[in-house]
Amino acid sequence: MPADGGVWVGLAFIVAPISISLAAYARRDLRFPTVLEACSPLDRYFLGDGGATVNVVPSIGPTASPCGSTFRVEFGTAPYAGLNLEEPYPDWRTAHTLVLDLRNPGELDLSLALRVHDRAHNFQFRDRFNREFTLRAHERLEIAIPIAEIEHAPADRLMDLSRIAGVAVFRDRGSMVGNFEVDSIMLRH
């Protein structure tokens, strides 16, 4: 009996999402120690809803990213709008430093915060790594944070560096408007 064309279309709808997922996880693992960069459409796969619009735009100027593109994060109306990376490469035990390469193309200084949490995170402020910083107008900023600080950040335990579950860079307070760019998030060994 000849195969129905609808079966093949249905099979494609089932297989395509699985294939994309497998490709995204493989790329994530192969790019380690790069945690995030905007070099492939698969790099968006792990970006969760952070209450902001995230687009890939050209990275220009003397500090342009190696692949020529960057994530531009445009604040939405959510109180803590920003970039939310879910399921980064989980095992950070061999790293010494987390490095964020950020840019503010706008006219206003931005009050931002960085959050890192593991799988055991209980969604309390004191149970994760938190760091506030200001990204000045037209500034490119490299933020380097020792992994030991991240590990010791939770109040009542050590963060499990083998099970990192999320990284976020977001508007710290209020309803400030604007945008910032993320060239890369990397781990240095």
Short mmCIF file of C-alpha atoms in Angstrom, two decimals:
data_model
loop_
_atom_site.label_atom_id
_atom_site.label_comp_id
_atom_site.label_asym_id
_atom_site.label_seq_id
_atom_site.Cartn_x
_atom_site.Cartn_y
_atom_site.Cartn_z
CA MET A 1 0.00 0.00 0.00
CA PRO A 2 1.52 3.40 -0.99
CA ALA A 3 2.41 5.81 1.81
CA ASP A 4 0.13 8.79 2.25
CA GLY A 5 1.84 12.20 1.83
CA GLY A 6 0.10 13.38 4.99
CA VAL A 7 1.99 10.81 7.02
CA TRP A 8 5.31 12.31 5.89
CA VAL A 9 4.15 15.83 6.69
CA GLY A 10 2.98 14.67 10.12
CA LEU A 11 6.28 12.92 10.71
CA ALA A 12 8.16 16.10 9.76
CA PHE A 13 6.13 18.08 12.32
CA ILE A 14 7.12 15.57 14.99
CA VAL A 15 10.79 15.22 14.06
CA ALA A 16 11.64 18.90 13.35
CA PRO A 17 11.28 20.22 16.94
CA ILE A 18 13.26 17.28 18.31
CA SER A 19 16.00 17.87 15.74
CA ILE A 20 16.18 21.59 16.57
CA SER A 21 16.36 20.81 20.28
CA LEU A 22 19.14 18.26 19.80
CA ALA A 23 21.08 20.69 17.59
CA ALA A 24 20.74 23.50 20.18
CA TYR A 25 21.97 21.29 23.04
CA ALA A 26 24.86 20.02 20.90
CA ARG A 27 25.86 23.59 19.98
CA ARG A 28 25.62 24.69 23.61
CA ASP A 29 27.88 21.86 24.74
CA LEU A 30 30.39 22.29 21.90
CA ARG A 31 30.69 26.08 22.43
CA PHE A 32 31.58 25.73 26.12
CA PRO A 33 33.19 27.75 27.79
CA THR A 34 31.11 30.26 25.81
CA VAL A 35 27.82 30.41 27.69
CA LEU A 36 26.02 32.77 25.27
CA GLU A 37 26.72 34.65 22.06
CA ALA A 38 24.61 35.66 19.06
CA CYS A 39 26.42 33.73 16.32
CA SER A 40 23.74 31.23 15.28
CA PRO A 41 19.94 31.06 15.26
CA LEU A 42 20.35 28.16 17.71
CA ASP A 43 21.86 30.59 20.27
CA ARG A 44 18.33 31.94 20.93
CA TYR A 45 17.01 28.49 21.86
CA PHE A 46 17.79 28.85 25.59
CA LEU A 47 16.52 32.43 25.98
CA GLY A 48 13.43 32.48 28.17
CA ASP A 49 10.82 35.17 28.56
CA GLY A 50 12.58 37.93 30.45
CA GLY A 51 9.91 40.57 29.84
CA ALA A 52 12.07 42.17 27.14
CA THR A 53 12.38 42.04 23.38
CA VAL A 54 15.64 40.34 22.39
CA ASN A 55 16.89 40.72 18.83
CA VAL A 56 20.10 39.85 17.03
CA VAL A 57 21.71 42.98 15.56
CA PRO A 58 25.08 43.70 13.95
CA SER A 59 27.91 44.25 16.40
CA ILE A 60 29.90 47.24 15.19
CA GLY A 61 32.88 49.32 16.20
CA PRO A 62 36.32 48.51 17.53
CA THR A 63 34.89 46.17 20.17
CA ALA A 64 32.59 44.22 17.84
CA SER A 65 31.95 40.60 18.74
CA PRO A 66 33.99 38.01 16.79
CA CYS A 67 30.94 36.72 14.90
CA GLY A 68 29.71 40.21 14.00
CA SER A 69 26.39 40.08 15.86
CA THR A 70 25.08 40.76 19.33
CA PHE A 71 21.88 40.38 21.34
CA ARG A 72 20.06 43.71 21.80
CA VAL A 73 17.77 43.63 24.83
CA GLU A 74 14.97 46.22 24.69
CA PHE A 75 13.20 46.68 28.02
CA GLY A 76 9.52 45.79 28.13
CA THR A 77 7.05 46.86 30.79
CA ALA A 78 7.83 44.00 33.22
CA PRO A 79 9.47 45.27 36.43
CA TYR A 80 12.65 43.20 35.99
CA ALA A 81 12.81 43.06 32.19
CA GLY A 82 15.97 41.71 30.63
CA LEU A 83 17.80 38.74 29.17
CA ASN A 84 16.94 35.40 30.77
CA LEU A 85 19.19 32.46 29.84
CA GLU A 86 17.67 29.13 30.84
CA GLU A 87 19.70 25.93 30.95
CA PRO A 88 23.18 27.27 30.23
CA TYR A 89 25.93 24.67 30.10
CA PRO A 90 25.46 23.42 33.68
CA ASP A 91 28.92 22.38 34.92
CA TRP A 92 30.97 25.41 35.94
CA ARG A 93 33.27 23.58 38.40
CA THR A 94 36.41 23.98 36.27
CA ALA A 95 35.89 27.71 35.65
CA HIS A 96 37.53 30.50 37.62
CA THR A 97 35.64 33.54 36.31
CA LEU A 98 32.29 34.41 34.73
CA VAL A 99 32.74 37.20 32.16
CA LEU A 100 29.97 39.30 30.63
CA ASP A 101 30.73 41.56 27.66
CA LEU A 102 28.00 44.25 27.57
CA ARG A 103 27.36 47.51 25.75
CA ASN A 104 25.00 50.43 26.23
CA PRO A 105 24.34 52.11 22.86
CA GLY A 106 21.91 54.60 24.41
CA GLU A 107 22.03 58.06 25.94
CA LEU A 108 21.02 57.04 29.48
CA ASP A 109 22.91 55.16 32.19
CA LEU A 110 21.27 51.81 32.97
CA SER A 111 20.95 50.26 36.44
CA LEU A 112 21.21 46.54 35.82
CA ALA A 113 21.52 43.37 37.86
CA LEU A 114 23.02 39.96 37.23
CA ARG A 115 21.51 36.79 38.67
CA VAL A 116 22.95 33.26 38.62
CA HIS A 117 21.12 30.31 40.17
CA ASP A 118 21.40 26.53 40.32
CA ARG A 119 18.81 23.72 40.17
CA ALA A 120 18.36 23.78 43.96
CA HIS A 121 17.35 27.48 43.90
CA ASN A 122 14.25 28.10 46.03
CA PHE A 123 13.32 31.38 44.27
CA GLN A 124 14.37 33.47 47.28
CA PHE A 125 16.68 36.46 46.75
CA ARG A 126 19.14 35.12 49.35
CA ASP A 127 19.42 31.74 47.59
CA ARG A 128 21.25 32.88 44.45
CA PHE A 129 24.05 35.11 43.22
CA ASN A 130 22.99 38.75 42.72
CA ARG A 131 25.14 41.68 41.57
CA GLU A 132 23.96 45.19 40.77
CA PHE A 133 25.94 47.42 38.39
CA THR A 134 25.58 50.50 36.23
CA LEU A 135 26.13 50.38 32.49
CA ARG A 136 26.91 53.97 31.54
CA ALA A 137 25.68 55.60 28.34
CA HIS A 138 27.76 54.56 25.29
CA GLU A 139 29.90 52.31 27.48
CA ARG A 140 31.27 48.86 26.70
CA LEU A 141 31.76 47.01 29.97
CA GLU A 142 33.41 43.70 30.73
CA ILE A 143 32.24 42.34 34.07
CA ALA A 144 34.41 39.59 35.55
CA ILE A 145 33.12 37.71 38.60
CA PRO A 146 35.13 35.03 40.39
CA ILE A 147 33.26 31.72 40.38
CA ALA A 148 34.02 31.39 44.10
CA GLU A 149 31.79 34.45 44.73
CA ILE A 150 28.97 32.80 42.81
CA GLU A 151 29.45 29.53 44.68
CA HIS A 152 29.30 31.23 48.10
CA ALA A 153 26.41 33.59 47.27
CA PRO A 154 23.44 31.59 48.65
CA ALA A 155 22.94 32.44 52.33
CA ASP A 156 22.52 28.93 53.77
CA ARG A 157 24.39 26.66 51.36
CA LEU A 158 26.95 26.52 48.57
CA MET A 159 25.69 26.88 45.04
CA ASP A 160 26.02 23.59 43.17
CA LEU A 161 28.42 24.56 40.37
CA SER A 162 27.73 21.28 38.58
CA ARG A 163 24.04 22.20 38.20
CA ILE A 164 23.83 25.85 37.11
CA ALA A 165 20.30 26.43 35.82
CA GLY A 166 20.01 30.08 34.85
CA VAL A 167 21.71 33.42 34.21
CA ALA A 168 19.86 36.71 33.86
CA VAL A 169 20.85 40.32 33.18
CA PHE A 170 17.93 42.62 33.83
CA ARG A 171 16.66 46.09 34.74
CA ASP A 172 17.39 46.46 38.43
CA ARG A 173 14.48 48.62 39.54
CA GLY A 174 11.67 50.77 38.28
CA SER A 175 10.49 51.33 34.77
CA MET A 176 13.60 52.68 33.10
CA VAL A 177 13.50 52.62 29.31
CA GLY A 178 16.30 51.78 26.93
CA ASN A 179 18.28 48.82 25.78
CA PHE A 180 21.63 47.14 26.17
CA GLU A 181 23.64 44.67 24.16
CA VAL A 182 25.16 41.35 25.19
CA ASP A 183 28.14 40.42 23.02
CA SER A 184 28.97 37.33 25.06
CA ILE A 185 28.80 35.55 28.37
CA MET A 186 31.80 33.28 28.91
CA LEU A 187 33.60 31.25 31.52
CA ARG A 188 37.36 31.56 31.89
CA HIS A 189 39.42 28.68 33.20
#
